[in-house]
Coordinates of C-alpha atoms and ligand atoms in Angstrom, one line a residue:
Chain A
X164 CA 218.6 200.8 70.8
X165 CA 222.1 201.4 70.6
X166 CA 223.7 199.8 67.4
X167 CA 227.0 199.3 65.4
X168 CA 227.4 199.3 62.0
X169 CA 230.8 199.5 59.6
X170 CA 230.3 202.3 57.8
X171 CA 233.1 203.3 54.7
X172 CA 235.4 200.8 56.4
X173 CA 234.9 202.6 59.9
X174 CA 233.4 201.4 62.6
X175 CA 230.3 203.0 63.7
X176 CA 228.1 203.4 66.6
X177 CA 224.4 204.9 67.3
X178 CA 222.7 205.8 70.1
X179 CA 219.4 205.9 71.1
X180 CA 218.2 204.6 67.9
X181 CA 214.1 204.4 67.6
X182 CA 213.2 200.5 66.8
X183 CA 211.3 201.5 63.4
X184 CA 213.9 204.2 62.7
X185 CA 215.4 203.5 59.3
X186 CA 219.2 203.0 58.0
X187 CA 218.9 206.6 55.9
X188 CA 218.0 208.5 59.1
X189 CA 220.7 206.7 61.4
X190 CA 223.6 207.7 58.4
X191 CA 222.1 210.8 57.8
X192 CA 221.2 212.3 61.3
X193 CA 222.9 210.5 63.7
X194 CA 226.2 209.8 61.9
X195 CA 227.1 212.6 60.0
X196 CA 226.8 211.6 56.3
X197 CA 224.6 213.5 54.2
X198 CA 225.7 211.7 50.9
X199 CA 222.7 209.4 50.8
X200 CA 219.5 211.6 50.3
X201 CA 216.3 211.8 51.6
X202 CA 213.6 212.5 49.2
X203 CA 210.7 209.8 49.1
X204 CA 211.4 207.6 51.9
X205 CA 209.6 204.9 50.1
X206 CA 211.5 203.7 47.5
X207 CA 210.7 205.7 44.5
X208 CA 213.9 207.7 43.6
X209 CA 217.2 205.8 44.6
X210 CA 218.5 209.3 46.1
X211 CA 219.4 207.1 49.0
X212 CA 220.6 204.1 47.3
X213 CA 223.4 202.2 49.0
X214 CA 225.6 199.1 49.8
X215 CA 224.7 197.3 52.3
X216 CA 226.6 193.5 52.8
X217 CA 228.0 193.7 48.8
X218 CA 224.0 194.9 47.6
X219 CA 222.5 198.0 46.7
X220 CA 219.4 199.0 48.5
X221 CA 217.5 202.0 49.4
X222 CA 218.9 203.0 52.8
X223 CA 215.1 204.3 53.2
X224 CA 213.3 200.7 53.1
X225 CA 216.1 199.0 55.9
X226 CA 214.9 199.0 59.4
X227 CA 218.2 200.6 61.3
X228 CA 218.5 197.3 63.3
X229 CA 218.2 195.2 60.4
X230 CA 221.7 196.9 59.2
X231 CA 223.5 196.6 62.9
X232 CA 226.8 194.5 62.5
X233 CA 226.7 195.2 58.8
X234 CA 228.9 196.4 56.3
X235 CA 227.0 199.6 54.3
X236 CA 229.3 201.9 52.2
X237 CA 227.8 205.0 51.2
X238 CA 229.0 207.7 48.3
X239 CA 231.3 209.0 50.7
X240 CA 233.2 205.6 51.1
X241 CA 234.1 205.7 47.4
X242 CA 236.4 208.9 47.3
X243 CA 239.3 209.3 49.2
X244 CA 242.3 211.5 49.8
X245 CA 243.9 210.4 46.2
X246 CA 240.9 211.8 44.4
X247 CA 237.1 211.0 43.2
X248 CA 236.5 207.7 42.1
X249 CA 236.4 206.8 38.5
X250 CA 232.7 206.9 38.4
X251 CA 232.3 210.5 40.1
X252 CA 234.9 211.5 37.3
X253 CA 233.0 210.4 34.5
X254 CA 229.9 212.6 36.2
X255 CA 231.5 215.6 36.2
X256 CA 233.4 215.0 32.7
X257 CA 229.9 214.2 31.3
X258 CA 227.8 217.1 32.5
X259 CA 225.7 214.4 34.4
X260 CA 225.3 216.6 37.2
X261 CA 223.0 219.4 37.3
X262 CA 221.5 220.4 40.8
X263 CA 223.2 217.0 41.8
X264 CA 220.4 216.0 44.5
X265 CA 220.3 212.2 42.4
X266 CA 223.9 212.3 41.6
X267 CA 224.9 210.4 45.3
X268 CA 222.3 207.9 44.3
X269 CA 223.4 207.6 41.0
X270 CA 227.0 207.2 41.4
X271 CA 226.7 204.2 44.1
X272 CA 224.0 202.9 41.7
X273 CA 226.8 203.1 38.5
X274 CA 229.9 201.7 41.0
X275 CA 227.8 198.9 41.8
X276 CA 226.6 198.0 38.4
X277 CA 230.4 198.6 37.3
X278 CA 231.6 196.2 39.4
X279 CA 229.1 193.3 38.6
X280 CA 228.9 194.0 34.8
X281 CA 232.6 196.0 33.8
X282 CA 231.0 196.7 30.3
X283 CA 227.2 196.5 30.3
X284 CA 225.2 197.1 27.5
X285 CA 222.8 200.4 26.7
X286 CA 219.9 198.2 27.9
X287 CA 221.8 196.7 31.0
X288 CA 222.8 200.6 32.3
X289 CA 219.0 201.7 31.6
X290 CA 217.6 198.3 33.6
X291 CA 220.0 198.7 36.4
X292 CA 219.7 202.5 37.1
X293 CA 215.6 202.4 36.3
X294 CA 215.3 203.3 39.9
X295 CA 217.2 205.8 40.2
X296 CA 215.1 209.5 39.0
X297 CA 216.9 212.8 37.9
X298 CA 214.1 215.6 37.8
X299 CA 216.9 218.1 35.7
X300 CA 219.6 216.2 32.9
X301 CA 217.3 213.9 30.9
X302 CA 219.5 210.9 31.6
X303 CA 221.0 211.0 28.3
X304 CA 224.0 212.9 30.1
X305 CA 223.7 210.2 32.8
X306 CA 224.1 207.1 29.6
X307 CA 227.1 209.2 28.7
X308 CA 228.7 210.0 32.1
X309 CA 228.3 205.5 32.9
X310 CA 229.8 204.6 29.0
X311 CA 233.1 206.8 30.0
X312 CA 233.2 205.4 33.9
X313 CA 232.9 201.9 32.0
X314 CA 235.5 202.5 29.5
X315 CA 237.6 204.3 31.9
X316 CA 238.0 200.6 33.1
X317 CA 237.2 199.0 36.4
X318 CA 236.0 201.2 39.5
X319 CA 239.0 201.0 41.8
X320 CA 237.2 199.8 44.9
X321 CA 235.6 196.3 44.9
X322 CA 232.5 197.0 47.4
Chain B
X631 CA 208.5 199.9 70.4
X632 CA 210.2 196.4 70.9
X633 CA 212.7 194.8 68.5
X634 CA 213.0 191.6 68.2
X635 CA 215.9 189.9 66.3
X636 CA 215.5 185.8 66.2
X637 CA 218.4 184.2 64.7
X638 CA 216.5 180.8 64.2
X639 CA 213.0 179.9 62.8
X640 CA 212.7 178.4 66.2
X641 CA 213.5 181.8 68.3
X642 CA 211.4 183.5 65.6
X643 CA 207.9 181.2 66.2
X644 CA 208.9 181.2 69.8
X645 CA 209.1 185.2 69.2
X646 CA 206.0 185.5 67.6
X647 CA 204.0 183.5 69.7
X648 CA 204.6 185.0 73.0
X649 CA 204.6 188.6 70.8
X650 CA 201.5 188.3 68.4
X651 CA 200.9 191.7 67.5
X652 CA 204.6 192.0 66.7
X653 CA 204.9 192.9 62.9
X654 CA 207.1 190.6 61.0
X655 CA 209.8 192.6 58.6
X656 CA 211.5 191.1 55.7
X657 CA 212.8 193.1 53.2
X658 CA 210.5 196.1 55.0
X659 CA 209.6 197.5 51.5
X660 CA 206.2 197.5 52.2
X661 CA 206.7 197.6 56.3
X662 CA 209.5 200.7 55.7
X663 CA 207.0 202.8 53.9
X664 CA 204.5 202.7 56.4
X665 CA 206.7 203.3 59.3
X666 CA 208.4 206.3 57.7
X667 CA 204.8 207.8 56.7
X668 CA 203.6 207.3 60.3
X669 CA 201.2 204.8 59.0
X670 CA 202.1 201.8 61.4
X671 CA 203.1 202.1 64.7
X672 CA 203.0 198.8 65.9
X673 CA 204.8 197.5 69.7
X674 CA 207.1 195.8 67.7
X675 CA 209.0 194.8 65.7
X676 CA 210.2 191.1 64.5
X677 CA 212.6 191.3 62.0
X678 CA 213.3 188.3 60.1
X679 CA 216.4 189.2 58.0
X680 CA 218.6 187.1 60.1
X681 CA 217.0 183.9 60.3
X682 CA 218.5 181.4 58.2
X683 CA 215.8 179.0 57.2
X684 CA 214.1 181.5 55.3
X685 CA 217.0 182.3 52.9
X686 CA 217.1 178.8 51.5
X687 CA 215.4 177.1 48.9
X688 CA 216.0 173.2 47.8
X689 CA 214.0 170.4 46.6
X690 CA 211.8 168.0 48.7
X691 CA 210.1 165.1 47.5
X692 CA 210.4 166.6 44.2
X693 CA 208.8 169.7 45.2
X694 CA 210.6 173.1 45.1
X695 CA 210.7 174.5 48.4
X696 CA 211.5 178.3 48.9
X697 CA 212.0 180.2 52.0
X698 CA 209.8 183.3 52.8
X699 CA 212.9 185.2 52.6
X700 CA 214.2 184.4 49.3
X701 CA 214.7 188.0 47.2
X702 CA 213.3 188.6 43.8
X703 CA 216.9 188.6 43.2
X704 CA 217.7 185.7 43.5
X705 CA 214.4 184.1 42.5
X706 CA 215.6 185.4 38.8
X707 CA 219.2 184.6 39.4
X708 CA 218.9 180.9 40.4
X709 CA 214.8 179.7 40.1
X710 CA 214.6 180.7 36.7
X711 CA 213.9 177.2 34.9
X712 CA 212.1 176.3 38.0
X713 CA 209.4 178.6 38.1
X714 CA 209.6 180.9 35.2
X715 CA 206.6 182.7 35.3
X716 CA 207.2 183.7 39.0
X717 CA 210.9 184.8 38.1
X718 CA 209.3 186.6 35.0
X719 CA 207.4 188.7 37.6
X720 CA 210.0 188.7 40.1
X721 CA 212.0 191.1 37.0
X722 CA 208.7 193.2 36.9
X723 CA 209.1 194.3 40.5
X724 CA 209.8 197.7 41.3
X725 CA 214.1 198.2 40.8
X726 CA 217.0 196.8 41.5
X727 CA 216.9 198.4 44.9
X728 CA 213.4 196.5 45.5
X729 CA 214.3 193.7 44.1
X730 CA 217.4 193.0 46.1
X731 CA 215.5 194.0 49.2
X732 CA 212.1 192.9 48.1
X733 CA 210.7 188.8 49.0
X734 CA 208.0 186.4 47.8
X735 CA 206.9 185.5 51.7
X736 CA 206.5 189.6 52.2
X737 CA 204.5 189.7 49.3
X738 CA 202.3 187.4 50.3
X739 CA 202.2 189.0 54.0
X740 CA 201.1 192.1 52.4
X741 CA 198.8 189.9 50.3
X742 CA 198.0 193.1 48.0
X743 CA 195.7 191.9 45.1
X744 CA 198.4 193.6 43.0
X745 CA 201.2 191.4 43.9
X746 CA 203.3 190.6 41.5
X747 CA 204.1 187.0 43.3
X748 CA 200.9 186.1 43.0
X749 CA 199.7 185.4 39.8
X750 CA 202.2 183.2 39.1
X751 CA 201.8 181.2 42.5
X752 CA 198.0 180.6 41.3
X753 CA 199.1 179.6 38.4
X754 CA 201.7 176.8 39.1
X755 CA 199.2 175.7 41.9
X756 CA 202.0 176.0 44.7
X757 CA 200.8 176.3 48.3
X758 CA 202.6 178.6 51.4
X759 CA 203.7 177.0 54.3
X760 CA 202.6 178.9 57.8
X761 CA 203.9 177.8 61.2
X762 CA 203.5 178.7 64.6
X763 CA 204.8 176.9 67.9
X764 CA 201.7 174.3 67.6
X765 CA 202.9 173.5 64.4
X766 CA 203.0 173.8 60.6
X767 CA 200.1 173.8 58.0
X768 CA 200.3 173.7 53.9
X769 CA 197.7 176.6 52.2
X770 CA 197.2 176.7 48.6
X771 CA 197.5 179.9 47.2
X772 CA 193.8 180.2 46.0
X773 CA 193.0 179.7 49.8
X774 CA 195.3 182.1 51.3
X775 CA 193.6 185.3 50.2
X776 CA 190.8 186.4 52.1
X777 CA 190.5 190.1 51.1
X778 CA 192.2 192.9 49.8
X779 CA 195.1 192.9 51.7
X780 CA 194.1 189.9 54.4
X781 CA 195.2 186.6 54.4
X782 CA 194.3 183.7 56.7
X783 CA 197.3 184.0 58.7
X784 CA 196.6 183.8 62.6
X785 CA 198.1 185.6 65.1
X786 CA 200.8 183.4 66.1
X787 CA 201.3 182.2 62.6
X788 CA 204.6 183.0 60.4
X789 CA 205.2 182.2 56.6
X790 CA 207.4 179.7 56.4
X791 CA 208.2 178.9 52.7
X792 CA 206.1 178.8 49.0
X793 CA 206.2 174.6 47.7
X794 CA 205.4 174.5 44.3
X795 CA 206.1 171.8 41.4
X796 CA 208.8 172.4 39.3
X797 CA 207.8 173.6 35.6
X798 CA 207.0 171.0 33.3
X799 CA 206.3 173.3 30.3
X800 CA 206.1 176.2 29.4
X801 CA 205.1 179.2 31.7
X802 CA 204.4 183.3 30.8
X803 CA 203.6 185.9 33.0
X804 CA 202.4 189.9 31.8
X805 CA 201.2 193.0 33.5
X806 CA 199.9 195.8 32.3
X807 CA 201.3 199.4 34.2
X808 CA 202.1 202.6 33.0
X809 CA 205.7 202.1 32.3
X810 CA 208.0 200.2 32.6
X811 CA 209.9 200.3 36.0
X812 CA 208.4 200.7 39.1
X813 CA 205.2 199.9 38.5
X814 CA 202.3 198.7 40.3
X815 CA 200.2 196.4 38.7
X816 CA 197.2 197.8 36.3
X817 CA 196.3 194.3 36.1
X818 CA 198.2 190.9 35.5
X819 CA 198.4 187.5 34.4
X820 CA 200.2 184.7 34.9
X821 CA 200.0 181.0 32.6
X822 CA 201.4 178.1 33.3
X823 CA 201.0 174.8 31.1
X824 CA 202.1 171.2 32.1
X825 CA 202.3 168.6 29.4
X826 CA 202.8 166.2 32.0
X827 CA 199.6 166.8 33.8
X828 CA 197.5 167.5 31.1
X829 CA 197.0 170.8 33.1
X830 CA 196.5 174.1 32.7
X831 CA 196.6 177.0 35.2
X832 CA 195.6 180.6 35.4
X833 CA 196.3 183.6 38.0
X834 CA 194.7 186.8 38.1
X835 CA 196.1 190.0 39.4
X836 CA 195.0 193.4 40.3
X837 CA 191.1 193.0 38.8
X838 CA 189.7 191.4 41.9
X839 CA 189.8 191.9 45.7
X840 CA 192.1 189.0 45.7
X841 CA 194.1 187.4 43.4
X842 CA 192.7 184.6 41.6
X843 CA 192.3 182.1 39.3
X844 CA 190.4 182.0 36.2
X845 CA 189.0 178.2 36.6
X846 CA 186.5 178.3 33.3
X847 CA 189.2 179.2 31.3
X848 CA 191.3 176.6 32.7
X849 CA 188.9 173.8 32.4
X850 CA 188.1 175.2 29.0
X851 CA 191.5 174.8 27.8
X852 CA 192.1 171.4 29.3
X853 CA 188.8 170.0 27.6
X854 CA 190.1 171.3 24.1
X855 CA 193.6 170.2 24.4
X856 CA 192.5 166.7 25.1
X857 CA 190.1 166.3 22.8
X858 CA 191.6 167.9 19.9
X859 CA 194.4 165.5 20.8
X860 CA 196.5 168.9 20.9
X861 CA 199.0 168.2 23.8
X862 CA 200.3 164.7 21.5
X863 CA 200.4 166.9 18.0
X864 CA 200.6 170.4 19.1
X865 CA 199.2 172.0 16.0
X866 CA 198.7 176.1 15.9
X867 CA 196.0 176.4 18.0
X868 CA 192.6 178.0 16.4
X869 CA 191.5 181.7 16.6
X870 CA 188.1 180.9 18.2
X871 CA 189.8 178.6 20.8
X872 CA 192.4 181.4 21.6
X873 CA 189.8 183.9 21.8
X874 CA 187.3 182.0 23.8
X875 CA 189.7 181.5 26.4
X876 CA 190.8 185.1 26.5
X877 CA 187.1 186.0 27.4
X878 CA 187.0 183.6 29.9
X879 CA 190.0 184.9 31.4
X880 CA 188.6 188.2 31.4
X881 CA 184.6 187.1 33.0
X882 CA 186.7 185.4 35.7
X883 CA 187.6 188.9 36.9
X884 CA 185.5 191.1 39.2
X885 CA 187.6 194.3 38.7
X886 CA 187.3 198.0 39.9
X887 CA 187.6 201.5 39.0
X888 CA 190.4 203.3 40.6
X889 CA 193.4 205.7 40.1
X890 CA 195.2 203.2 38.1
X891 CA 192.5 202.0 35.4
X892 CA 189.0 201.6 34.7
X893 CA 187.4 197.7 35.1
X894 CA 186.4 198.0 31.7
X895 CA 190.6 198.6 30.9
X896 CA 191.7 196.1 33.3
X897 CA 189.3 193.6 31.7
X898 CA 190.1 194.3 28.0
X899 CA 193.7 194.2 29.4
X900 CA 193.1 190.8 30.8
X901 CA 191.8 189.3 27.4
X902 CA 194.5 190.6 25.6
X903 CA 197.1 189.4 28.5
X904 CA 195.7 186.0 28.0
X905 CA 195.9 185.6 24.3
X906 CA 199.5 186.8 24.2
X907 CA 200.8 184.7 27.4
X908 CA 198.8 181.4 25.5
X909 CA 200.0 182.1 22.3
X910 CA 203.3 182.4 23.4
X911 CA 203.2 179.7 26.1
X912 CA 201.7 177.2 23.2
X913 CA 204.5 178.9 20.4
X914 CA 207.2 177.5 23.1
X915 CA 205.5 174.0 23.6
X916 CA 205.4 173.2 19.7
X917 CA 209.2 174.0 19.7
X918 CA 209.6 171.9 22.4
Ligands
FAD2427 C1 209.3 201.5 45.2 C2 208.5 200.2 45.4 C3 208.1 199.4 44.3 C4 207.4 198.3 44.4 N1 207.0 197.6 43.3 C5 206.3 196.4 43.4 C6 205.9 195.7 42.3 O1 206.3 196.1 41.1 N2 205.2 194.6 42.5 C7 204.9 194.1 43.7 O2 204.3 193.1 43.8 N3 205.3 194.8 44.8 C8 206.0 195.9 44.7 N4 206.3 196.6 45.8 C9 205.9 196.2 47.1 C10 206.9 195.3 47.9 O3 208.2 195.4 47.4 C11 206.5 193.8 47.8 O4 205.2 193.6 48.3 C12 207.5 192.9 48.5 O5 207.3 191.6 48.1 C13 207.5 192.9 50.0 O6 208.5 192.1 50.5 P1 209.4 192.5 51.7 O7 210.2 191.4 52.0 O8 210.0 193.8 51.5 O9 208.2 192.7 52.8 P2 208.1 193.5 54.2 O10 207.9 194.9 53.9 O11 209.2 193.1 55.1 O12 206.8 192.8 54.7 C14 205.6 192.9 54.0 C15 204.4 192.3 54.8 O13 204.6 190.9 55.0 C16 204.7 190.5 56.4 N5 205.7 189.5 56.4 C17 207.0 189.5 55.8 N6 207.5 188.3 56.0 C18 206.7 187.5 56.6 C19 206.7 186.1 57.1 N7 207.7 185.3 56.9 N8 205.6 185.6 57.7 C20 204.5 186.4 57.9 N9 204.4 187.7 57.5 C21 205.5 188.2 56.9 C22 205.1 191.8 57.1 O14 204.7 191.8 58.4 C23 204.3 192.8 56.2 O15 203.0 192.8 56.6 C24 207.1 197.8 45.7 C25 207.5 198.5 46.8 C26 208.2 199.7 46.7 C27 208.7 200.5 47.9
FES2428 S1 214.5 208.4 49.7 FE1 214.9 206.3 49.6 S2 214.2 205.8 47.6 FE2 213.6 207.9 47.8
FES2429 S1 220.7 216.5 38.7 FE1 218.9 217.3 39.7 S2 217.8 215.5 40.1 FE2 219.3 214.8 38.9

């Protein structure tokens, strides 16, 4: 099959895509971005979490085709040339990041619960990031690093 | 492999019936995983995402109607105070990533005895709506489970939409797993009173090769209620009643050892399950 997606704003095109291929492959080996990561492929650990049409999924679960003529932004559609996002900040500020192959996951996870909820509650972070794993920090230095992205204010981008 | 991508219910029977062993994906949460573990290889495809009919749910002849391809999303986010106990287990269901992807009609396609749907589906006595090109039919629940992971779906056939009655009183759900995200089943129960009906119902997850309902200990209940004149002057109801029905609940089970639990666990679970979700269920009704 050859599909289009809009990627981080961008039009996108793949080639030769497999009919039961999923969305994680397509952005990870046919388009170039290794931001979303592949650890499970069923579900379990959020490494490849991201938005697809304004919802966070697990690139893993969508059938490629299922995303064509959609809008998915992935971690690398949330920094720019002006700097990391607010939320990618907080990570690094908080020490939330130790071999970093959840952080990708994690940040889209945190933007998109920032967005919904500005200010959410101890309970509300731990419910919307419960699948999401992190084998090395202990997720307290996750809590911390999504308290300062939320009272940092508002993530800059809206999707 | 084909993909096919109908854009109406129409395109997608039409689909389905030239294309039987195509394999209908929803949310592909269950369809995903077996595809990326070279479990499934099937000649195609038929993915259902785009249709419209199935995202939409609305009232019909005072029935709730909901399409296959509602998400547990939005079954919390807008069917809460229709069907409680469903959207009770809907928040039970994997993460926010699985919920958002996640629907009620794949749940019943993959008509695991550990669905989470389930339970509560029993319970509230809905039925599923199937269609194919020769036309529609209306299955209960309790009839559309003919196995561990079989339904009686034909070939042609497609899940059209769950029709249940809006609750009348209240409804609890509770599963037992071991913790509390992303969790399948250890086993489960769902409760669902009506004060309108006189009725009580039951559903069973996860301790049976399907799920199912526990029809002594709904009958049991009903008798009590009525005579003891309970449903008019809902007094606290007694320990031996509440007890009584727990065992019931539990004998209606067949359960199994496995990886996740012992059928001795799953039944204890069950009884305790049962007194909680009645005892809270009848708590609620006495407030109301
Ligand atoms: C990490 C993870 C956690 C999970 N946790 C839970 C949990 O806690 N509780 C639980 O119950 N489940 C859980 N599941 C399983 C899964 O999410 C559910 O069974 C879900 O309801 C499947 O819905 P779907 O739309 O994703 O189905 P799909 O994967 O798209 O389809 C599932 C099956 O139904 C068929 N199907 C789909 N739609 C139709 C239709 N309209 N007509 C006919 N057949 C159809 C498909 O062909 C397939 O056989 C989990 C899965 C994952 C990956
Ligand atoms: S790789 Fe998708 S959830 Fe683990
Ligand atoms: S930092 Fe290593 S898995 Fe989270």
């Amino acid at each position: 099959m050859r599909l289009q997606f809009t990627v981080n704003s961008r039009l996108c095109e793949a080639d030769d895509v497999w009919e039961g291929e999923s969305l994680l492959f397509v952005l990870r080996e046919r388009l170039g971005l290794w931001g979303a990561k592949n650890a499970c492929e069923q579900g379990e650990c959020g490494s490849c979490s991201v938005v697809l049409d304004g919802v966070l999924v697990c690139a893993c679960l969508v059938g490629a085709g299922q995303a064509a003529g959609r809008e998915i932004v992935t971690v690398e559609g949330l920094s720019d040339d002006d700097g990391l996002d607010p939320v990618q900040e907080a990570f690094l500020e908080a020490g939330a990041v130790q071999c970093g192959f959840c952080t990708p996951g994690l940040v889209v996870a945190t933007h998109e619960l920032l967005r919904r909820h500005p200010s959410p509650t101890d309970a509300e972070v731990r419910e919307a990031l419960a699948g999401n794993l992190c084998r090395c920090t202990g997720y307290e230095q996750i809590l911390d690093a999504v308290r300062l992205a939320a009272s940092a204010g508002p993530a800059r981008r809206a999707e | 492999m084909d993909f096919f991508v109908p854009r109406s219910w129409a395109d997608a029977l039409a689909a389905k019936a030239e294309h039987p062993a195509a394999v209908p994906l929803a949310g592909g949460t269950d369809v995903m995983v077996e595809l990326n573990f070279d479990r499934l290889r099937p000649d195609a495809l038929l993915d259902l995402s785009r249709v419209e009919e199935l995202q939409d749910w609305g009232h019909d002849n005072g029935a709730l109607r909901v399409g296959a391809g509602v998400s547990y999303t939005r079954v919390i986010d807008e069917l809460g105070k229709l069907v409680p106990a469903l959207a009770m287990a809907s928040r039970t269901v994997g993460s926010p990533q699985i919920r958002n992807r996640g629907t009620v009609g794949g749940n019943l396609g993959s008509a695991s005895p550990a669905g989470d749907a389930h339970p509560p589906l029993l319970a509230t006595g809905a039925s599923v709506e199937v269609a194919s090109v020769r036309g529609s039919r209306v299955v209960p629940v309790e009839e559309f489970f003919t196995g561990p992971k079989r339904h009686v779906l034909e070939p042609d056939e497609l899940i059209y939409a769950f029709v249940v009655r809006p609750a009348a009183g209240p409804q609890q759900f509770s599963k037992v797993g071991t913790r509390n995200a992303m969790v399948i089943a250890v086993a489960s129960f769902a409760l669902a009173l009506d004060p309108e009906k006189r009725s009580v119902g039951t559903g069973i997850g996860s301790a049976a090769p399907t799920p199912l309902r526990a029809k002594p200990a709904e009958e049991f209940l009903e008798g009590e209620l009525a005579s003891g004149a309970l449903w008019d002057a809902p007094r606290p109801l007694p320990e031996r009643l509440v007890a009584h029905f727990s065992e019931l609940v539990a004998s209606a089970a067949s359960p199994i050892d496995d990886v996740r639990g012992t059928a001795a666990y799953r039944r204890r679970a069950l009884a305790v399950m049962a007194r909680r979700a009645l005892g809270w269920a009848w708590s609620e009704y006495q407030r109301s």
